[in-house]
Short mmCIF file of C-alpha atoms and ligand atoms in Angstrom, two decimals:
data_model
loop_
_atom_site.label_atom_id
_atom_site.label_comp_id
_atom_site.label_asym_id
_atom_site.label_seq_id
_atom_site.Cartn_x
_atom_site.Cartn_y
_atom_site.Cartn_z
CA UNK K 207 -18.53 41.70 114.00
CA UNK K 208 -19.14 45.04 115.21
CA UNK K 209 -17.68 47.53 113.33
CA UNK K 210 -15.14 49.92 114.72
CA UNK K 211 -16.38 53.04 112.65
CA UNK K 212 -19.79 52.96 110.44
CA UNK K 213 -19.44 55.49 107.89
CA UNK K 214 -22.49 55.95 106.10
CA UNK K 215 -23.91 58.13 102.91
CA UNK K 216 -21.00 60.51 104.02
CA UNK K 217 -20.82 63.50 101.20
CA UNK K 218 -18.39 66.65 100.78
CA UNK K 219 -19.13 69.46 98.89
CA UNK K 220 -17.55 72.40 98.19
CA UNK K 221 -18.79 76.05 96.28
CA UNK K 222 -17.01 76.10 92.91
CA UNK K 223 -17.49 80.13 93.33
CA UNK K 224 -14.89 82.07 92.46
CA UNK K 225 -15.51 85.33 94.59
CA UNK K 226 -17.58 86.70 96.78
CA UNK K 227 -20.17 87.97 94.14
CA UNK K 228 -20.14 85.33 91.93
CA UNK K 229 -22.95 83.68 90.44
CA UNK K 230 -21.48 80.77 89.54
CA UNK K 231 -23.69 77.68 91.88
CA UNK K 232 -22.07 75.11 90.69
CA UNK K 233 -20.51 72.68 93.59
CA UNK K 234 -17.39 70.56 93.52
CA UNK K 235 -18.32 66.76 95.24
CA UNK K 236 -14.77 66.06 96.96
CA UNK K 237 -16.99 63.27 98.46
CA UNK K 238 -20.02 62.48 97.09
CA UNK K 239 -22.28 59.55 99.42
CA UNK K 240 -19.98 56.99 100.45
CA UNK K 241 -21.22 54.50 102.65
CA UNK K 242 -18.45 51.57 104.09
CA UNK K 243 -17.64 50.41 107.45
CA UNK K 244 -14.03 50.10 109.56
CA UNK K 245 -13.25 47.04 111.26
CA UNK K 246 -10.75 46.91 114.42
CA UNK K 247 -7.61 45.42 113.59
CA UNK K 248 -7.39 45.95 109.76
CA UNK K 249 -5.69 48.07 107.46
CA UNK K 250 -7.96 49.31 104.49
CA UNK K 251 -6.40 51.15 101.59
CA UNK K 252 -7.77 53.87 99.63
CA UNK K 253 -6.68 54.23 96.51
CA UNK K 254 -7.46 56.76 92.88
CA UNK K 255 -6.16 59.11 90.99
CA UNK K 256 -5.06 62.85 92.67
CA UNK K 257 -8.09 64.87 93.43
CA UNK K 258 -10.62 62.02 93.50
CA UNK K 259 -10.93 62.51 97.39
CA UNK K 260 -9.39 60.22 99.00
CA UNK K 261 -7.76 62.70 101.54
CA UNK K 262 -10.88 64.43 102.00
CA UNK K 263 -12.21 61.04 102.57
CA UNK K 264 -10.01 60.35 105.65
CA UNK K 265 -10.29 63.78 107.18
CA UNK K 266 -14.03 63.49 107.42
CA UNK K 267 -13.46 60.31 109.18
CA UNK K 268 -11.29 62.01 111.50
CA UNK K 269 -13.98 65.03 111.82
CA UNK K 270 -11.17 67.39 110.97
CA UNK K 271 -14.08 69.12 108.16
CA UNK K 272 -17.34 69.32 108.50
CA UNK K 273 -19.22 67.00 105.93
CA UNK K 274 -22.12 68.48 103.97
CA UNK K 275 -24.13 65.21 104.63
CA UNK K 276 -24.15 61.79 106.30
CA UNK K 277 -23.24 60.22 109.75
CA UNK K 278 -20.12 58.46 110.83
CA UNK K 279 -20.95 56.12 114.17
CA UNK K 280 -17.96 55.19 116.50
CA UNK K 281 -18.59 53.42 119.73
CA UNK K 282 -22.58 54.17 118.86
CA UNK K 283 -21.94 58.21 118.38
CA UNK K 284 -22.25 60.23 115.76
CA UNK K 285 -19.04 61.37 115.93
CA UNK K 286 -20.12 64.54 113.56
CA UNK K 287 -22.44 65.55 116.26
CA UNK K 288 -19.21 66.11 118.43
CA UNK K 289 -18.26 69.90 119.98
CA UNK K 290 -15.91 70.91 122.07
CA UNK K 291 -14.88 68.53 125.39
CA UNK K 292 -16.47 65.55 123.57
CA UNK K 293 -14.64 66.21 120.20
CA UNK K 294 -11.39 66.70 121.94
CA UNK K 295 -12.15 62.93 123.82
CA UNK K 296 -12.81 61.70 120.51
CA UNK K 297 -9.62 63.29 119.50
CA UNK K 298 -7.30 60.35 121.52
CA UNK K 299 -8.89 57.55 119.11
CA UNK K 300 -8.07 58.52 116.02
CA UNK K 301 -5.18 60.24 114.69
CA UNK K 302 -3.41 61.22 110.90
CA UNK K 303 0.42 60.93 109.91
CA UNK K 304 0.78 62.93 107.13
CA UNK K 305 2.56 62.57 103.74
CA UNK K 306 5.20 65.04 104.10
CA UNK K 307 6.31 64.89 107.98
CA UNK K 308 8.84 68.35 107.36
CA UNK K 309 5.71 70.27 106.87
CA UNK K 310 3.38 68.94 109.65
CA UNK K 311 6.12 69.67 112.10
CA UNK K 312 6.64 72.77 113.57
CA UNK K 313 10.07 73.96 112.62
CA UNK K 314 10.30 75.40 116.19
CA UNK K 315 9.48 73.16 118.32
CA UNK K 316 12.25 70.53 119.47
CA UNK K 317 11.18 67.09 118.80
CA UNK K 318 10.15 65.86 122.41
CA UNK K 319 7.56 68.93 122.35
CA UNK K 320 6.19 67.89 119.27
CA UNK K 321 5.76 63.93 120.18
CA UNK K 322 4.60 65.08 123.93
CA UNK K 323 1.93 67.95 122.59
CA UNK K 324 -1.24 65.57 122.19
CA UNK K 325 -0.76 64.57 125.97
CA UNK K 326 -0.67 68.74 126.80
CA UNK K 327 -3.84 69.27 124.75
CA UNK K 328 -5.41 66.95 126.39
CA UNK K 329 -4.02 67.63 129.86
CA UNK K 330 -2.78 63.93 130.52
CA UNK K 331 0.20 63.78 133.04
CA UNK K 332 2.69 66.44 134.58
CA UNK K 333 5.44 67.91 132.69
CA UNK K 334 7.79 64.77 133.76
CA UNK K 335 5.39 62.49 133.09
CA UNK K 336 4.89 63.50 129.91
CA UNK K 337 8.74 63.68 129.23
CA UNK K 338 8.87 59.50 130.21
CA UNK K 339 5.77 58.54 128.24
CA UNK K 340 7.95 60.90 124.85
CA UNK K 341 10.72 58.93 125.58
CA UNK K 342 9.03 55.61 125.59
CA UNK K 343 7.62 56.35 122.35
CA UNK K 344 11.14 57.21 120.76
CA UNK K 345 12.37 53.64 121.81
CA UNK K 346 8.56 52.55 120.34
CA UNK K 347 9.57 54.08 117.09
CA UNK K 348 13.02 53.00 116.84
CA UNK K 349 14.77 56.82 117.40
CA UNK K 350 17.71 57.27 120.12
CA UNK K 351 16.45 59.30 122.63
CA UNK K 352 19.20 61.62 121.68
CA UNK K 353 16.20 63.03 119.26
CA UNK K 354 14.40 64.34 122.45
CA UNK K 355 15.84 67.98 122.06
CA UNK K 356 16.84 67.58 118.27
CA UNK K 357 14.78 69.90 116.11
CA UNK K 358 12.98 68.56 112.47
CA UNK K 359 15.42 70.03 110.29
CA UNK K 360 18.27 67.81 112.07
CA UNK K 361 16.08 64.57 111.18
CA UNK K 362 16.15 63.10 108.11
CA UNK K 363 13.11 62.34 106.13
CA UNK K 364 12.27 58.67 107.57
CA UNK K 365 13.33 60.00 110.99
CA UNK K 366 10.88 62.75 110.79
CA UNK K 367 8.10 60.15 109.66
CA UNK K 368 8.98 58.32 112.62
CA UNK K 369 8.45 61.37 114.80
CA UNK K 370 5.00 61.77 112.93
CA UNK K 371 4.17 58.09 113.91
CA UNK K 372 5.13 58.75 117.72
CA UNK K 373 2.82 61.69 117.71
CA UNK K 374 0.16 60.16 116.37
CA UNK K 375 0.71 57.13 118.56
CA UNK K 376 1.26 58.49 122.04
CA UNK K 377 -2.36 58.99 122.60
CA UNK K 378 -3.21 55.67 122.35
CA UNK K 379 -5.62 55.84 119.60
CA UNK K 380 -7.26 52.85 118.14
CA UNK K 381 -7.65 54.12 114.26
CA UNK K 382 -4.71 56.22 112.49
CA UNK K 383 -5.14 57.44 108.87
CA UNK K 384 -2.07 57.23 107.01
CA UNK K 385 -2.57 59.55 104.39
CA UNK K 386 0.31 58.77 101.87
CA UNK K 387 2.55 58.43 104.96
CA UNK K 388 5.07 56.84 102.66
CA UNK K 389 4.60 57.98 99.38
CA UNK K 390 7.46 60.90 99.91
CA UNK K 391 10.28 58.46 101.50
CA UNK K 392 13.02 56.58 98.92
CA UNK K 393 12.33 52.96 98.53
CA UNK K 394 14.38 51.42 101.31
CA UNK K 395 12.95 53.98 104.06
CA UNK K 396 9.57 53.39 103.06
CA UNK K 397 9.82 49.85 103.19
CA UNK K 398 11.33 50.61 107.13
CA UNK K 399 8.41 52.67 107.84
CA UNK K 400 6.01 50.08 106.59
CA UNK K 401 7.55 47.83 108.53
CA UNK K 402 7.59 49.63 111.26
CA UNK K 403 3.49 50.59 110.86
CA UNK K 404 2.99 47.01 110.57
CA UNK K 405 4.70 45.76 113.97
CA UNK K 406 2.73 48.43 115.82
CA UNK K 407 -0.42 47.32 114.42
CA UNK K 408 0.48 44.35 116.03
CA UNK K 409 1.79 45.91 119.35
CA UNK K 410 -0.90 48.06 119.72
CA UNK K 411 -4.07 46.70 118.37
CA UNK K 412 -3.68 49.44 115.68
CA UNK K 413 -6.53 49.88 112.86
CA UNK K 414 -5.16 51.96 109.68
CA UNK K 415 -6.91 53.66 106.85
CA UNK K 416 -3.95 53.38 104.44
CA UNK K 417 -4.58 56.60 101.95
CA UNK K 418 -2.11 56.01 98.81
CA UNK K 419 -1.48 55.93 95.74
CA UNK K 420 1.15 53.34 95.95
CA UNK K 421 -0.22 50.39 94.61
CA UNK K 422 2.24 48.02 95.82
CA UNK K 423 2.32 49.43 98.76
CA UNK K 424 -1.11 49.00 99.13
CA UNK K 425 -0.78 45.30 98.07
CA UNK K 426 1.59 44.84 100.54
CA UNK K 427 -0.12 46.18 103.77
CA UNK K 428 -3.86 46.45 103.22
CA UNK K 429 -6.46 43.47 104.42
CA UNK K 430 -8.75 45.29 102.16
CA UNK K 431 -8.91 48.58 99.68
CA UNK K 432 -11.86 51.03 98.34
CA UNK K 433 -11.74 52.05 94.75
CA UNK K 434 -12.08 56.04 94.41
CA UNK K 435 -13.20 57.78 91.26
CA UNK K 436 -14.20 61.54 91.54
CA UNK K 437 -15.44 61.14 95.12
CA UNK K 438 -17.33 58.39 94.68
CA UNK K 439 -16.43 54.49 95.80
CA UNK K 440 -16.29 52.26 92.29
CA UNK K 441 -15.09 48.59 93.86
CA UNK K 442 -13.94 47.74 97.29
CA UNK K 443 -12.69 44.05 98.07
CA UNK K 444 -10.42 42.49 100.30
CA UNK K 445 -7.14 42.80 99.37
CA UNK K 446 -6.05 39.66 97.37
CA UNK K 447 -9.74 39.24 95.37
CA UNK K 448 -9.08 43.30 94.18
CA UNK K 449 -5.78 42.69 92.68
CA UNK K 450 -6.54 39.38 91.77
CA UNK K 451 -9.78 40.04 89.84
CA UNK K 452 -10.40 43.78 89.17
CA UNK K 453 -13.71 44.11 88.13
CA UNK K 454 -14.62 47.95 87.82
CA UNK K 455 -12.79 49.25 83.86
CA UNK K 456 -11.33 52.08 86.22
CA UNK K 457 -10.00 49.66 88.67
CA UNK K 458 -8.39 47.39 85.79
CA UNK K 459 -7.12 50.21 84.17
CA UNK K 460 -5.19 51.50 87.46
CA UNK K 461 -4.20 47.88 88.49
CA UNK K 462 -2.66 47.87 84.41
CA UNK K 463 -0.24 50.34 85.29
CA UNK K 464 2.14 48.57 87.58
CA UNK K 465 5.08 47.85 86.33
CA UNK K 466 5.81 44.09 85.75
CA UNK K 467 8.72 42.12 85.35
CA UNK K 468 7.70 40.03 82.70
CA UNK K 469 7.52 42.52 79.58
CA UNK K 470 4.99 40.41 77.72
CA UNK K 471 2.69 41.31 80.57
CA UNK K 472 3.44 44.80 80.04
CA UNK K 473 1.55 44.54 76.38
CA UNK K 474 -2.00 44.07 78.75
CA UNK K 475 -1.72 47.87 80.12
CA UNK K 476 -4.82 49.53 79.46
CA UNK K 477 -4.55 52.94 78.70
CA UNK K 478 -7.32 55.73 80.05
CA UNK K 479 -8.64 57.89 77.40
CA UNK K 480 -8.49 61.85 78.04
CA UNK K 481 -7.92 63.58 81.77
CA UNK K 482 -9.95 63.53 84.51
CA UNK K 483 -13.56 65.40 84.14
CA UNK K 484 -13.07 68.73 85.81
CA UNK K 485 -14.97 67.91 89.16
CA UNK K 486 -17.46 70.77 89.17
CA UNK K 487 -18.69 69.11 85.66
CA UNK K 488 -18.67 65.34 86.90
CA UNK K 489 -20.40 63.47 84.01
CA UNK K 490 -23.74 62.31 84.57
CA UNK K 491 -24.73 58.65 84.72
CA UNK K 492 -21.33 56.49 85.45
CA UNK K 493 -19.09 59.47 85.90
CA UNK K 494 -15.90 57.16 84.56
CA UNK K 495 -18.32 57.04 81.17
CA UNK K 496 -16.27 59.65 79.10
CA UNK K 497 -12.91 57.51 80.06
CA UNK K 498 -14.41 53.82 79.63
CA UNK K 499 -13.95 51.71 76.66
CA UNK K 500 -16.87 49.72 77.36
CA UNK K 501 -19.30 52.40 77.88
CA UNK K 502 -22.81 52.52 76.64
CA UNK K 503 -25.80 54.76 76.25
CA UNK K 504 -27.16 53.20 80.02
CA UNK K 505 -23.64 54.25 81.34
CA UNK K 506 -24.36 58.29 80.12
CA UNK K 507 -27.81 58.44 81.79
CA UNK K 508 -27.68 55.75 84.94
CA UNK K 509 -25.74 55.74 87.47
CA UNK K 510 -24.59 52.45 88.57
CA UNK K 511 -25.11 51.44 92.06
CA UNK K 512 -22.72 49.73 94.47
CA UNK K 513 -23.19 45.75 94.48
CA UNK K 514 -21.97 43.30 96.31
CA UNK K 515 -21.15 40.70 93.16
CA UNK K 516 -19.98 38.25 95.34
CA UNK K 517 -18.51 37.47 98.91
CA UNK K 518 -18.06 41.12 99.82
CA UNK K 519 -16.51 42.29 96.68
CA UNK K 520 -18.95 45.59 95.90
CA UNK K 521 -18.16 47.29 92.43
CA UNK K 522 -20.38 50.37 90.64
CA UNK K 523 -20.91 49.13 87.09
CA UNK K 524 -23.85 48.34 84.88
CA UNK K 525 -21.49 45.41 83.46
CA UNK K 526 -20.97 44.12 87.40
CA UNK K 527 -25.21 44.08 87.83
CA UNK K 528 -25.44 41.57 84.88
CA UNK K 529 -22.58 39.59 85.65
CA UNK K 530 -20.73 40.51 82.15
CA UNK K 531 -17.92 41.26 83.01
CA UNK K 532 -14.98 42.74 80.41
CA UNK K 533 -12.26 40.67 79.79
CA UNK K 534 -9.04 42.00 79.30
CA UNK K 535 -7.63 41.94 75.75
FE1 SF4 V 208 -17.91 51.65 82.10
FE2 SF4 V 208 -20.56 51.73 82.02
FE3 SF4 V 208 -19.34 50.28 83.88
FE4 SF4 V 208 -19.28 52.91 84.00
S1 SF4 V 208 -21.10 51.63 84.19
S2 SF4 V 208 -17.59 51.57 84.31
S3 SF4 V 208 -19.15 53.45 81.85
S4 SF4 V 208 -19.27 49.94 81.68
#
C-alpha cells in the first residue's frame, strides 16, 4: 500500500546558545533521524515523556518548522521543498487541533470567523458561501448553530475543542495531527471528543497522528503507536502487539504506569531511575542507558538500531537484535 506521507531520516535541531555571543555549540536534537511512514485511513499515536519531541515531531510533518535534515514525501513531493502558493495548497491536506483550544483561538474573533478563516486564506467561496459551508461544519461537529456569532470565552472547554475540530476540518484535509487534543478536557468530555474524532474518521476518510500522552487514550483510538525517547523512535507496533508485548525497557516501563484495577498487578510497575538526561547532553550509545536496568557496557558506546523483530513491530535495543528479551519481574 502506498503510503499517504513517507517521512524519512527527518531530524530537528536546535542551538543550545544562550545569547547572541555565546560560545556555547552545543545543539539540542528535538528530533533526531526518524524515519516511519503514514498510511491513509489510520490513526497512529505518538507517545513519551514531555520534551522527548513528539510535538516537534508532528509540526515537521505539517511543515509548520523547518527541519534541519531529511525529506517528508506526500503525493510524491517533498513537501519541505514547498514555498509560498504550493505550501499554502499543501496547507488544505493537513491540519493540527491543538491541546488547549482557549489559546489557539483568537479571543476576538466570533466563532463562525474562526471555523470559516482557512476557506478566506485560501480564497475558497464568497462571503455567503463560506457562511453555509461554517454552518455545515457546526451541525458536523455537533454545536447549535447558535455558536455562529458566540465568541470562545462563551464556549466551554469541549465546545471550544469542537470549534478547533471544525477548523481544522472545513478544509477538507486528509491528515490532522491531534496534538494532545484531549489531554486538557475532564474525563466524560474527552471521551465525547474521541468519539466524535472517531466518527469523522469514518465520515471523512480522516487519517490522524494522535500526539499524547494518554495512554489509554491511545489504546483506545490508535491502529498503531511510535515509541519516543529524547527525539528518537525506540519501538513502534500496531496497536494491540505494543501494549500487549512491550519490548523496548522504556516502553515497559511507561506501559507499567497505568493504573490497574487489579492491585496485585500494580506490584509489576517498573520504576525509571533518575530524570530525563538534559537534551543538549543526550547520553551516548542507547541514550535510555543511564535510566535502564538492563543496561550494559554495549548500551554506553552503541547505539542500537531500529529492527523490525517481527511482523512490523520495530524496537531500538541491543536486547531486541539478539532476541533476549527482559522479562518482567
Ligand atoms: Fe537498555 Fe541497552 Fe536496550 Fe538501551 S540498548 S534499552 S540500555 S538494554
Amino acid at each position: 500500500m502506498e503510503p499517504l506521507f513517507d517521512i524519512r531520516h527527518i531530524s530537528k535541531y536546535y542551538s543550545a546558545k544562550s545569547g547572541a555571543f555565546s560560545l556555547d555549540k552545543r545543539v539540542v536534537k528535538a528530533v533526531d533521524d526518524i524515519s516511519f511512514q503514514i498510511f491513509r485511513g489510520e490513526t497512529i499515536g505518538v507517545v513519551g515523556e514531555s520534551g522527548c519531541g513528539k510535538t516537534t515531531l508532528g509540526k515537521l510533518i505539517l511543515h509548520l518548522f523547518e527541519p534541519t535534515s531529511g525529506e517528508i514525501l506526500f503525493q510524491e513531493q517533498d513537501i519541505l521543498k514547498l514555498k509560498g502558493k504550493e505550501l499554502r495548497q499543501f496547507r488544505k491536506h493537513a491540519q493540527i487541533v491543538y491541546q488547549d483550544p482557549y489559546t489557539s483561538l483568537n479571543p476576538r474573533m466570533r466563532i463562525g470567523e474562526i471555523i470559516g478563516e482557512p476557506l478566506k486564506i485560501q480564497n475558497l467561496g464568497s462571503k455567503e458561501e463560506i457562511r453555509k459551508r461554517v454552518l455545515e461544519m457546526l451541525d458536523v461537529v455537533g454545536l447549535v448553530r447558535d455558536f455562529y456569532g458566540k465568541y470562545p470565552f462563551e464556549c466551554s472547554g469541549g465546545q471550544r475543542q469542537r470549534v478547533g475540530i471544525a477548523r481544522a476540518l472545513i478544509l477538507k484535509p486528509e491528515l490532522i495531527v491531534c496534538d494532545e487534543a484531549v489531554s486538557a478536557l475532564d474525563v466524560s468530555t474527552q471521551s465525547q471528543i474521541i468519539n466524535l474524532l472517531e466518527d469523522i474518521q469514518k465520515e471523512f476518510g480522516l487519517t490522524y497522528l494522535f500526539i499524547s500522552h494518554g495512554l489509554s487514550v491511545v489504546r483506545h483510538i490508535c491502529s498503531r503507536v511510535i515509541v519516543m525517547y529524547l527525539g528518537q523512535v525506540v519501538e513502534m507496533a500496531d496497536c494491540e502487539e505494543l501494549y500487549e508485548n512491550p519490548l523496548h525497557p522504556y516502553t515497559q516501563a511507561l506501559f507499567s504506569a497505568i493504573p490497574l484495577p487489579d492491585p496485585e498487578q500494580e506490584k509489576n510497575r517498573i520504576m525509571l531511575a533518575g530524570d530525563v538526561p538534559n537534551p543538549v547532553n543526550i547520553p551516548k550509545g542507547c541514550a535510555f542507558h543511564t535510566r535502564c536496568r538492563y543496561a550494559t557496557d554495549r548500551c554506553k558506546t552503541e547505539r542500537p538500531k531500529l529492527n523490525d523483530v517481527k511482523n512490523a513491530h520495530l524496537v531500538s535495543c541491543h536486547l531486541a537484535e539478539n532476541r533476549v528479551f527482559p522479562k518482567e519481574e
